[in-house]
XYZ file of C-alpha atoms in Angstrom:
712
model
C -21.668 8.676 64.572
C -19.738 11.987 62.652
C -16.740 11.517 60.708
C -15.533 15.241 61.367
C -13.949 14.240 64.722
C -10.210 12.698 64.820
C -9.015 10.070 67.636
C -6.002 12.291 67.364
C -7.245 15.229 69.139
C -8.577 13.043 72.174
C -6.575 13.572 75.003
C -4.653 9.923 75.503
C -5.126 9.701 79.509
C -9.127 10.720 79.163
C -9.280 8.493 76.537
C -8.227 5.944 78.630
C -9.446 6.894 81.341
C -12.832 6.532 79.950
C -12.490 3.390 78.486
C -11.789 1.376 81.362
C -14.727 3.255 83.161
C -17.291 2.627 80.887
C -16.120 -0.885 79.547
C -14.946 -1.824 82.457
C -11.928 -3.438 81.438
C -8.949 -4.243 84.088
C -5.704 -3.020 84.141
C -4.225 -4.549 81.253
C -7.060 -3.309 79.220
C -8.874 -6.958 79.222
C -12.745 -7.389 79.906
C -12.940 -8.299 83.678
C -14.554 -12.242 83.887
C -17.432 -13.337 85.557
C -19.912 -10.324 85.095
C -23.191 -9.824 83.505
C -23.692 -8.914 79.851
C -25.418 -5.248 79.459
C -26.805 -3.978 76.488
C -25.768 -0.911 75.208
C -27.652 0.820 72.229
C -25.063 3.234 70.868
C -27.606 5.017 68.614
C -29.579 5.833 70.749
C -26.440 7.393 73.372
C -24.368 9.056 70.649
C -20.635 8.354 72.324
C -21.215 6.158 74.665
C -18.008 4.982 74.392
C -17.118 8.612 76.028
C -19.346 10.064 78.161
C -21.132 8.214 81.410
C -25.048 7.835 81.812
C -26.751 11.002 82.830
C -28.350 8.660 85.952
C -25.051 8.312 87.533
C -23.105 11.012 89.044
C -19.006 11.422 86.716
C -16.720 9.638 88.679
C -13.327 11.391 89.901
C -10.754 11.239 87.594
C -8.447 8.532 89.251
C -5.292 8.834 90.704
C -2.218 7.759 89.355
C -1.362 5.366 92.008
C -4.640 3.806 92.133
C -7.225 3.179 89.701
C -10.255 0.706 90.007
C -12.966 1.124 86.982
C -16.569 -0.156 86.950
C -16.149 -2.914 84.459
C -19.363 -3.160 81.454
C -18.795 -5.952 78.762
C -21.166 -4.872 76.040
C -21.956 -7.256 73.040
C -19.314 -6.335 70.975
C -16.672 -8.325 73.283
C -18.853 -11.383 72.672
C -16.428 -14.230 71.392
C -16.854 -13.581 67.936
C -16.991 -9.981 68.103
C -13.370 -10.219 69.235
C -12.733 -11.949 66.138
C -13.925 -9.972 63.968
C -13.734 -6.644 65.405
C -16.035 -3.978 64.740
C -15.670 -4.553 61.117
C -16.697 -6.411 58.219
C -14.910 -8.488 56.349
C -15.472 -9.401 52.867
C -14.222 -11.659 50.512
C -10.688 -11.034 49.603
C -11.725 -11.509 45.477
C -14.606 -9.201 45.525
C -12.007 -6.308 46.956
C -8.936 -4.630 45.574
C -6.437 -2.008 47.368
C -6.635 1.708 47.393
C -4.794 4.066 48.776
C -6.726 5.816 51.917
C -7.782 9.098 51.195
C -7.899 10.663 55.037
C -6.508 9.313 58.336
C -10.813 9.679 59.664
C -12.673 5.655 60.378
C -13.706 4.642 57.273
C -16.804 5.465 56.372
C -19.040 2.491 56.862
C -18.022 2.488 60.963
C -19.234 5.034 63.040
C -16.625 7.024 65.593
C -16.753 4.941 68.188
C -16.792 1.794 66.440
C -13.437 3.416 64.587
C -11.302 4.572 67.840
C -13.339 0.987 70.058
C -11.089 -1.157 66.658
C -7.776 0.742 67.132
C -7.976 1.102 71.024
C -8.381 -3.010 71.298
C -5.755 -3.936 68.545
C -3.255 -1.655 70.111
C -4.587 -3.056 73.939
C -4.212 -7.080 71.832
C -2.858 -7.397 68.730
C -3.979 -11.083 68.346
C -7.088 -9.775 68.139
C -6.719 -8.405 64.580
C -3.644 -11.335 63.924
C -6.064 -13.812 63.545
C -6.967 -15.972 60.562
C -9.286 -13.635 58.387
C -12.520 -15.074 57.530
C -16.541 -14.269 57.721
C -18.804 -15.522 59.133
C -21.358 -15.344 56.639
C -19.587 -18.196 55.164
C -18.262 -20.003 57.820
C -21.093 -23.894 58.692
C -20.628 -22.136 61.856
C -23.670 -20.547 64.524
C -22.742 -18.947 68.175
C -24.018 -21.402 71.430
C -25.080 -20.627 74.687
C -21.079 -20.889 75.492
C -19.850 -18.407 73.720
C -18.266 -21.495 71.215
C -19.573 -22.309 67.353
C -21.608 -25.009 66.239
C -22.442 -26.043 62.890
C -25.141 -25.986 60.344
C -26.623 -22.679 60.017
C -24.378 -21.567 56.782
C -26.722 -20.086 54.770
C -27.964 -17.327 57.085
C -26.295 -13.798 56.875
C -23.433 -13.003 59.489
C -26.247 -10.452 61.714
C -28.611 -13.287 61.789
C -25.604 -16.214 62.414
C -25.066 -14.091 65.624
C -28.476 -13.392 66.556
C -29.699 -16.266 68.313
C -26.378 -18.232 70.497
C -29.090 -20.187 72.444
C -30.530 -19.273 75.864
C -28.521 -17.064 78.014
C -26.120 -18.772 80.789
C -27.061 -16.671 83.470
C -30.335 -14.384 84.832
C -29.030 -11.419 84.086
C -26.581 -12.195 80.090
C -28.352 -10.507 77.019
C -27.756 -12.646 73.855
C -28.918 -9.795 71.739
C -26.219 -7.897 68.964
C -24.739 -5.254 69.341
C -25.895 -2.180 67.278
C -22.628 -1.684 66.532
C -22.611 -5.031 64.423
C -25.853 -4.522 62.652
C -25.117 -1.420 61.406
C -21.911 -2.857 59.965
C -24.034 -5.363 57.993
C -27.037 -2.897 57.122
C -25.143 -0.777 55.670
C -25.844 -1.825 51.390
C -23.390 -1.099 48.941
C -23.373 1.632 46.691
C -24.489 0.480 42.831
C -22.801 0.191 39.973
C -22.549 3.136 37.541
C -21.968 -0.143 34.914
C -25.835 -1.151 36.303
C -27.726 2.033 36.805
C -30.974 0.264 37.098
C -30.075 -1.884 39.376
C -30.359 -0.701 43.038
C -30.790 -3.782 45.502
C -27.324 -5.351 45.152
C -25.772 -6.140 48.449
C -22.649 -8.682 49.323
C -22.521 -11.828 49.732
C -25.748 -12.888 51.317
C -27.326 -9.987 52.744
C -30.389 -9.615 51.266
C -33.198 -10.729 52.457
C -34.787 -13.652 50.220
C -38.431 -14.019 50.310
C -40.999 -15.725 48.441
C -40.340 -17.452 45.101
C -36.144 -17.453 43.308
C -38.017 -15.966 40.536
C -38.887 -13.109 42.075
C -35.699 -10.985 41.599
C -33.890 -12.503 38.501
C -30.297 -12.183 37.328
C -28.786 -12.576 34.518
C -26.469 -14.937 33.907
C -23.689 -13.505 33.467
C -23.332 -11.943 36.609
C -23.849 -15.750 38.433
C -21.229 -19.029 38.920
C -22.867 -22.047 39.533
C -20.741 -23.304 43.294
C -21.384 -26.211 40.864
C -18.446 -25.348 39.454
C -15.734 -26.085 42.029
C -13.941 -28.997 42.787
C -14.591 -31.376 45.721
C -11.777 -29.450 48.369
C -14.080 -26.033 48.640
C -17.331 -25.555 50.406
C -20.461 -26.929 49.140
C -22.070 -23.993 50.030
C -19.967 -20.998 50.015
C -17.306 -20.352 47.056
C -17.178 -17.031 46.932
C -14.508 -16.486 49.940
C -10.929 -16.712 48.906
C -7.981 -17.401 51.673
C -7.108 -13.981 52.378
C -3.934 -12.897 54.455
C -4.005 -11.911 58.418
C -6.202 -9.007 59.089
C -3.047 -7.862 61.897
C -1.531 -7.022 57.830
C -3.680 -4.682 57.496
C -4.430 -1.442 58.838
C -7.595 -0.988 60.536
C -8.653 2.472 58.225
C -7.580 0.856 54.886
C -9.832 2.126 52.175
C -11.610 -1.029 50.071
C -13.274 -0.491 46.677
C -15.961 -3.047 46.199
C -16.372 -5.038 42.644
C -19.209 -4.748 40.731
C -20.542 -8.433 41.797
C -24.301 -9.571 42.315
C -24.904 -12.446 45.067
C -25.489 -15.846 44.086
C -29.171 -16.653 44.118
C -31.152 -17.831 46.570
C -30.230 -21.046 47.994
C -32.438 -24.062 48.904
C -32.200 -23.688 52.710
C -33.154 -20.119 52.341
C -36.791 -21.028 50.420
C -39.613 -20.378 52.915
C -41.442 -23.384 52.110
C -38.004 -25.133 53.681
C -37.878 -23.308 56.549
C -41.577 -23.801 57.328
C -41.300 -27.761 56.967
C -39.189 -28.129 59.350
C -37.176 -30.187 57.230
C -33.887 -29.273 57.913
C -34.040 -30.207 61.541
C -33.930 -33.903 60.465
C -31.875 -33.855 56.948
C -28.717 -35.006 56.926
C -25.542 -33.292 56.180
C -25.467 -35.030 52.838
C -29.064 -35.212 51.735
C -29.433 -30.683 52.212
C -25.913 -30.706 50.090
C -27.129 -33.011 47.480
C -30.418 -30.967 47.696
C -28.260 -27.610 47.273
C -26.438 -29.306 43.652
C -30.510 -29.932 42.785
C -31.486 -26.180 43.469
C -28.664 -24.677 41.946
C -29.103 -25.988 38.173
C -32.959 -25.403 38.900
C -31.754 -21.466 39.543
C -29.193 -21.315 37.129
C -31.100 -22.442 34.493
C -34.326 -19.607 35.536
C -30.814 -17.060 35.348
C -29.816 -18.923 32.373
C -33.288 -18.428 30.356
C -33.908 -14.308 31.816
C -30.625 -13.709 29.783
C -31.501 -15.899 26.880
C -34.883 -13.632 26.726
C -33.268 -10.695 26.862
C -31.002 -11.582 23.892
C -34.146 -11.724 22.015
C -36.794 -8.845 23.056
C -33.463 -6.468 23.088
C -31.577 -7.280 20.451
C -32.947 -10.147 17.989
C -36.049 -8.723 17.768
C -35.226 -4.939 17.322
C -35.887 -3.623 13.878
C -33.521 -0.957 14.440
C -30.804 -3.454 14.801
C -32.208 -5.884 11.795
C -31.761 -2.395 9.695
C -28.365 -2.448 10.229
C -27.160 -5.409 8.588
C -28.746 -7.832 5.228
C -30.848 -11.304 6.229
C -27.732 -13.315 5.891
C -25.749 -11.355 8.255
C -29.254 -11.061 10.959
C -29.097 -14.825 10.523
C -25.131 -15.635 11.260
C -25.365 -13.390 13.447
C -28.302 -14.991 15.853
C -29.050 -18.935 14.196
C -30.864 -21.290 15.973
C -31.358 -18.806 19.417
C -34.835 -19.084 19.436
C -34.760 -22.855 19.441
C -32.365 -22.887 22.127
C -34.346 -20.597 24.201
C -37.608 -23.184 23.952
C -35.158 -25.880 24.914
C -34.210 -24.477 27.521
C -37.374 -22.992 28.330
C -38.920 -27.101 28.918
C -36.076 -28.197 30.725
C -36.439 -25.001 32.814
C -40.722 -25.767 33.280
C -39.662 -29.811 33.700
C -37.141 -29.189 37.153
C -39.563 -26.533 38.706
C -42.432 -29.710 38.172
C -40.476 -31.433 40.044
C -39.347 -28.854 42.328
C -42.963 -27.779 42.952
C -44.566 -31.186 43.530
C -41.807 -31.666 46.575
C -40.049 -29.984 49.266
C -37.016 -32.789 49.192
C -36.568 -33.219 45.615
C -36.404 -37.405 45.516
C -33.955 -36.580 41.403
C -33.916 -34.948 38.549
C -31.236 -37.339 36.707
C -33.871 -38.637 34.478
C -35.265 -35.130 33.558
C -30.676 -34.340 32.648
C -30.932 -37.128 30.544
C -33.867 -37.215 29.073
C -33.227 -33.657 28.155
C -30.011 -34.380 26.911
C -30.812 -36.949 24.326
C -33.957 -35.808 22.750
C -34.209 -32.117 22.976
C -30.979 -30.348 23.255
C -30.150 -31.218 19.645
C -30.268 -27.381 18.729
C -27.581 -26.347 20.916
C -25.362 -28.219 18.239
C -26.225 -26.364 15.593
C -25.640 -23.153 17.814
C -22.032 -23.898 18.361
C -21.479 -25.235 14.906
C -22.264 -21.647 13.737
C -20.042 -19.712 16.127
C -17.382 -19.320 13.606
C -19.888 -17.801 11.345
C -20.970 -15.647 14.655
C -17.734 -14.489 15.637
C -17.078 -13.753 11.974
C -20.739 -11.893 11.319
C -20.092 -9.452 14.237
C -16.398 -8.913 14.266
C -16.891 -7.475 10.314
C -19.994 -5.228 11.137
C -18.467 -3.781 14.462
C -15.151 -3.082 11.930
C -17.096 -1.485 9.017
C -20.323 -0.879 9.813
C -20.617 2.191 11.480
C -24.453 2.139 12.200
C -24.759 -0.617 13.260
C -22.312 -0.032 15.733
C -23.916 3.514 16.940
C -27.399 1.529 17.564
C -25.627 -1.334 19.054
C -24.258 1.461 21.742
C -27.519 2.341 22.396
C -29.008 -0.865 23.100
C -26.504 -2.104 25.134
C -27.064 0.957 27.281
C -30.513 -0.053 27.928
C -31.432 -1.192 32.007
C -32.277 -4.547 30.365
C -29.089 -5.417 29.569
C -27.228 -4.921 32.635
C -24.328 -2.029 30.627
C -23.097 -6.040 28.865
C -22.496 -5.860 25.955
C -23.913 -8.219 23.110
C -21.387 -10.386 22.381
C -22.122 -11.734 26.698
C -25.317 -12.587 25.483
C -24.486 -13.988 22.043
C -21.688 -16.879 24.472
C -24.805 -17.783 26.641
C -25.504 -21.347 24.808
C -21.591 -22.211 24.190
C -21.249 -21.231 28.512
C -24.377 -23.107 29.605
C -23.321 -26.409 27.478
C -20.002 -26.398 28.947
C -20.612 -26.004 32.313
C -23.629 -28.626 32.790
C -21.174 -31.353 33.031
C -19.622 -30.247 35.824
C -23.434 -29.138 37.224
C -24.166 -32.560 37.078
C -21.287 -34.300 38.521
C -21.590 -32.018 41.762
C -24.837 -34.049 41.620
C -22.933 -37.233 41.424
C -20.376 -36.820 44.368
C -24.203 -35.675 46.746
C -25.538 -39.502 45.487
C -22.331 -41.495 46.307
C -23.968 -43.438 49.285
C -26.665 -44.128 47.244
C -25.964 -46.588 44.669
C -29.810 -45.713 42.654
C -29.554 -42.212 42.563
C -25.503 -42.290 41.906
C -26.206 -45.254 38.971
C -29.355 -42.679 37.334
C -26.825 -39.276 37.293
C -23.975 -41.030 36.040
C -26.530 -41.855 33.043
C -27.841 -38.006 33.101
C -23.501 -36.801 33.090
C -23.064 -39.543 30.431
C -25.302 -38.605 28.266
C -24.847 -34.152 28.484
C -20.870 -34.960 28.291
C -21.890 -36.809 24.817
C -23.900 -33.501 23.855
C -20.822 -31.775 25.106
C -18.629 -33.170 22.744
C -21.407 -32.933 19.985
C -20.966 -29.418 20.239
C -17.268 -29.163 20.016
C -16.774 -31.521 16.887
C -19.445 -29.209 15.565
C -17.855 -25.925 15.973
C -14.393 -27.523 14.971
C -16.085 -29.630 11.862
C -18.086 -26.674 10.446
C -14.780 -23.941 10.891
C -12.364 -26.652 9.639
C -13.949 -27.569 6.456
C -14.770 -23.517 5.844
C -10.571 -23.356 6.572
C -9.786 -25.760 4.267
C -11.738 -24.911 0.717
C -10.653 -21.384 1.158
C -7.305 -22.426 1.335
C -7.140 -24.422 -1.203
C -9.089 -21.425 -3.859
C -6.448 -19.291 -2.481
C -2.988 -21.658 -2.381
C -1.310 -21.001 -5.709
C 1.501 -24.571 -6.499
C 2.685 -22.859 -9.575
C 5.866 -25.161 -10.859
C 5.294 -26.897 -7.228
C 4.294 -30.900 -7.437
C 0.471 -29.836 -6.613
C -0.491 -31.688 -3.104
C -4.707 -32.698 -2.436
C -5.336 -30.500 0.189
C -9.175 -30.772 0.548
C -9.140 -33.536 3.343
C -11.778 -34.473 6.067
C -9.075 -35.605 8.131
C -6.675 -32.069 8.141
C -7.314 -28.717 10.039
C -5.159 -25.529 9.868
C -2.561 -25.502 13.054
C -1.153 -21.956 12.676
C -0.828 -19.722 9.804
C 1.519 -16.366 9.568
C 4.077 -14.716 8.108
C 8.172 -14.657 9.027
C 11.337 -13.307 8.161
C 13.703 -14.751 5.908
C 17.411 -14.460 7.233
C 18.430 -16.665 4.845
C 17.932 -17.586 1.113
C 17.836 -20.901 0.286
C 17.206 -22.817 -2.713
C 13.356 -22.262 -2.367
C 13.746 -18.471 -2.318
C 16.506 -17.831 -4.657
C 14.062 -16.603 -8.046
C 12.472 -14.003 -5.194
C 13.732 -11.180 -5.586
C 11.134 -9.369 -3.343
C 11.079 -8.613 0.543
C 12.679 -10.963 2.527
C 9.758 -12.886 3.960
C 7.790 -15.992 3.733
C 4.356 -17.474 4.740
C 3.663 -20.051 6.326
C 0.435 -22.849 6.887
C 0.783 -25.573 9.435
C -1.422 -27.920 9.083
C -1.991 -30.857 11.463
C -0.150 -33.025 9.326
C 1.738 -30.767 6.680
C 3.288 -27.218 6.294
C 3.445 -25.279 3.502
C 5.967 -22.565 2.527
C 4.697 -20.239 0.002
C 4.902 -16.394 -1.075
C 2.183 -13.601 -0.183
C 0.886 -12.233 -3.105
C -1.756 -10.235 -1.399
C -3.922 -10.606 0.899
C -6.019 -13.777 -0.289
C -3.073 -15.171 -3.267
C -0.295 -17.573 -2.222
C 2.580 -18.523 -4.222
C 3.940 -22.651 -2.685
C 7.465 -22.426 -2.590
C 7.250 -25.917 -0.861
C 6.373 -28.167 1.094
C 6.811 -31.411 3.850
C 5.033 -33.586 5.459
C 4.843 -32.657 9.621
C 6.865 -35.981 9.879
C 9.663 -34.938 8.071
C 9.844 -31.468 9.569
C 12.685 -30.265 12.322
C 12.339 -27.123 14.197
C 15.122 -25.539 16.471
C 15.625 -22.827 18.937
C 18.310 -20.627 17.745
C 20.228 -17.997 20.047
C 20.613 -14.390 18.199
C 24.199 -14.550 18.772
C 24.788 -18.086 17.757
C 27.696 -18.059 14.904
C 25.546 -20.224 12.216
C 23.003 -17.024 11.179
C 24.610 -14.903 8.720
C 26.322 -12.564 9.952
C 27.223 -13.594 13.213
C 26.818 -11.756 15.328
C 26.493 -8.264 13.923
C 22.906 -9.359 13.257
C 21.778 -9.913 17.098
C 19.997 -6.994 17.115
C 18.463 -7.011 13.959
C 17.385 -10.329 14.466
C 16.095 -10.550 17.973
C 14.028 -13.875 18.024
C 15.390 -16.032 15.036
C 14.408 -20.474 14.798
C 15.469 -22.790 12.176
C 13.377 -25.390 10.278
C 14.760 -28.291 8.312
C 12.337 -30.112 5.821
C 13.572 -33.360 5.653
C 12.413 -34.423 2.460
C 10.654 -31.687 0.744
C 8.320 -32.092 -1.808
C 11.124 -32.984 -4.773
C 12.290 -35.207 -1.886
C 15.292 -33.346 -0.609
C 16.251 -30.939 2.258
C 15.239 -28.005 2.704
C 17.017 -25.569 5.629
C 15.123 -22.395 6.082
C 16.253 -19.538 9.175
C 12.937 -17.755 10.288
C 12.611 -14.960 12.257
C 9.852 -13.559 14.270
C 8.949 -10.108 15.570
C 8.468 -11.101 19.162
C 8.746 -13.897 22.066
C 6.142 -15.275 21.730
C 5.108 -15.473 18.669
C 8.752 -17.743 17.919
C 7.484 -19.714 21.053
C 4.148 -20.436 19.052
C 4.921 -21.593 15.971
C 7.983 -23.983 17.686
C 5.278 -25.589 19.683
C 3.286 -25.665 16.521
C 5.664 -26.957 14.796
C 6.628 -29.841 17.186
C 2.605 -31.134 17.009
C 3.156 -34.374 16.467
C 5.822 -35.055 19.072
C 4.282 -33.635 21.449
C 1.117 -35.667 20.252
C 2.978 -38.737 21.430
C 4.548 -37.562 24.645
C 1.679 -36.692 26.398
C 1.716 -35.493 29.382
C 2.056 -37.454 32.546
C 2.700 -35.117 35.652
C -0.999 -33.130 35.777
C -0.892 -32.183 39.051
C 2.699 -31.117 39.353
C 1.711 -28.450 36.728
C 0.739 -24.488 37.358
C -3.380 -24.474 36.717
C -5.479 -20.916 36.262
C -8.515 -19.946 35.961
C -10.120 -18.339 33.706
C -11.664 -14.386 34.897
C -13.514 -13.542 31.733
C -13.631 -15.113 27.904
C -11.528 -15.088 25.683
C -12.044 -15.732 21.979
C -9.716 -17.205 19.537
C -8.204 -14.662 16.471
C -5.485 -16.984 15.425
C -5.729 -21.314 14.353
C -3.530 -21.528 17.911
C -5.219 -20.198 20.001
C -8.507 -22.061 22.622
C -11.521 -19.950 22.980
C -12.525 -19.783 26.933
C -15.408 -19.914 28.826
C -15.402 -17.582 32.236
C -14.612 -19.824 35.184
C -12.828 -22.463 32.465
C -8.947 -24.233 35.124
C -6.674 -24.829 32.061
C -3.223 -27.147 33.365
C -0.319 -24.289 32.191
C 1.961 -26.130 29.336
C 4.161 -22.696 28.976
C 4.554 -19.445 29.521
C 6.323 -17.154 27.672
C 5.976 -13.407 27.317
C 2.576 -12.281 28.556
C 1.052 -15.818 26.891
C 0.396 -18.984 28.471
C -0.560 -22.569 26.700
C -2.216 -24.572 28.081
C -4.822 -27.439 28.123
C -8.468 -26.843 29.186
C -9.420 -29.421 31.566
C -13.024 -29.809 30.619
C -11.860 -31.275 27.832
C -8.335 -31.627 26.662
C -8.286 -29.274 24.054
C -4.728 -26.791 23.868
C -4.052 -23.604 22.888
C -2.903 -20.195 23.364
C -4.185 -17.110 25.558
C -3.357 -14.004 27.173
C -2.006 -13.797 30.937
C -4.111 -10.979 31.913
C -7.658 -13.418 30.937
C -6.492 -15.780 34.301
C -5.006 -15.275 37.553
C -3.365 -18.643 39.458
C -4.475 -20.777 41.416
C -1.574 -20.784 44.033
C -3.259 -23.985 46.577
C -2.262 -26.801 45.753
C -5.209 -28.756 47.318
C -6.972 -26.907 44.334
C -4.626 -27.828 42.094
C -4.765 -31.354 42.670
C -8.623 -31.199 42.920
C -9.304 -30.228 39.987
C -6.893 -33.052 38.376
C -8.499 -35.782 39.897
C -11.826 -34.104 38.976
C -10.763 -33.847 35.112
C -9.714 -37.635 34.818
C -12.492 -39.167 36.761
C -14.962 -37.086 34.295
C -13.135 -38.488 31.114
C -13.245 -42.046 32.604
C -16.624 -41.888 33.145
C -18.170 -40.026 30.847
C -16.509 -42.292 28.446
C -16.798 -40.027 25.502
């Protein structure tokens, strides 16, 4: 159908008559019940909604007093089609609103489909006010009565609508009308970000044939279902609740975000379908098999991405020539050992998968590899601080490195993704494994022996993750404390033994000094001070250079108090006259300084968020004792893209991390990462709010249970 036509040019009476005549609608525009369903090919009959059959004479125009149109029920009047209209719905999270350029029908609709949609909405608004959902992602199928039944979730929308069972009457047809088929078969346009990949489709509409290894996906482009809490669907995690369809215009244009569908599911495997096991398998067991299979397929995607990191970046002679051998080692560390461990893990999983259609269990494999083969992850994660620093240094000061890296990242194999997204893959994978294993635990609760084995595997993997986190922290903190020990000059102040295995930096930075205290009177330069806040002591210094600081005073953190001030407070020097020049002041009291005296310092930050971060850091000890009791009542966010901490009080986050928000200030969030309890600041733009109370409570329950069961 051509989109050049416009429905505004059609005569209203003729349009109404032709709809009544061809579709056999009653006077109210509704299908006449009890009539046989006729399959009509709109593809073979252009504008069939407006042109009568050639074999029949055109009926005379009806009189205004008496209209008796001949009713016909098309397949588009099936119960599911009436709910869906003539448009294919997609998950709200995969699209963003865009202003329609014209008032013509949407590009993916035929002209007749667009007019049918508008006419149906005009005559029966309830059809377009139903809640938004996709049959592709519902655990339902159509039966012969027109109702919906469960357990055919993993078919596409077209397949789910295709076989509604035997016809209820002799003349009924059960085949889907071509109008809906045309919508389902329309392929998504490839993104320019992936110039070499043209096989993308929305949802699960790709035809899966053969092995899941036939079309490997990058690990960065998938999200495992097992990362979600139990309140969400076990098989379909891509859809988010959306508003009623009636609140949107039928011809609103949407822009599909760059997205690749999830991997082939276990229920879609040819060997599973051919075995007929799905007919006898319980719902719980099918979900357990899906959880097992997802660990296998996600490991394959992860291994595929690691191979690209090695072949395209690590083994690139051009890239190696732009850096020293030490820098090359810091950048890639022991990634070959990590890849080898992943290869062995995948081979063990695949061997178990090939041996049985329904895999008995993989908990023994998970536990064995976590305990005996995954140690390269600890070394790789421990090197993270050097890796990030080296990459930043090369990117900022090495033009040749930048140029070569940019050319490599443009290669089709890299999928348009930056090298950093490949470098952080081991950290992402090792932190996701506990959640995937926990999902396996949830699916085996009805089987005591399997549940015990899965719980042991979960503890082993959680212990590994803890070792990875501790390794990364230890390496960073040790190097940091040794560096600062050389940079801090205590001068005439009583020396403080800085190096300690139990000491680490919480925050550092330069602040405006509002009032000269006794410890600063000998300094006649710019009224600033530089603070180093450790987990047990606050050191007040004067910055001499980028690598040298003169210590003015210090105090144990137990003897430090902080108070937020308002610019108009009379306690500030100059009173209200200083309010414009001192927008974010706060006061620090040293109750017992290096000389045993009490000292007061008035400081000011350059932003509200910086002041909030300083006050939060200075009250570290208090917050440590208080803890958080009402976690279920606090807001939560899900991280949408990875964030790397740039300061000591910030937190590094992986995509899909769930964070409990403790504080919000000026575009920054202070939160607790639920998977391990680590806290820190991060930009609000890197996450989106979780608005469902069920999801919030489910996240808290899951993470609390994980911490209790793993005991690590």
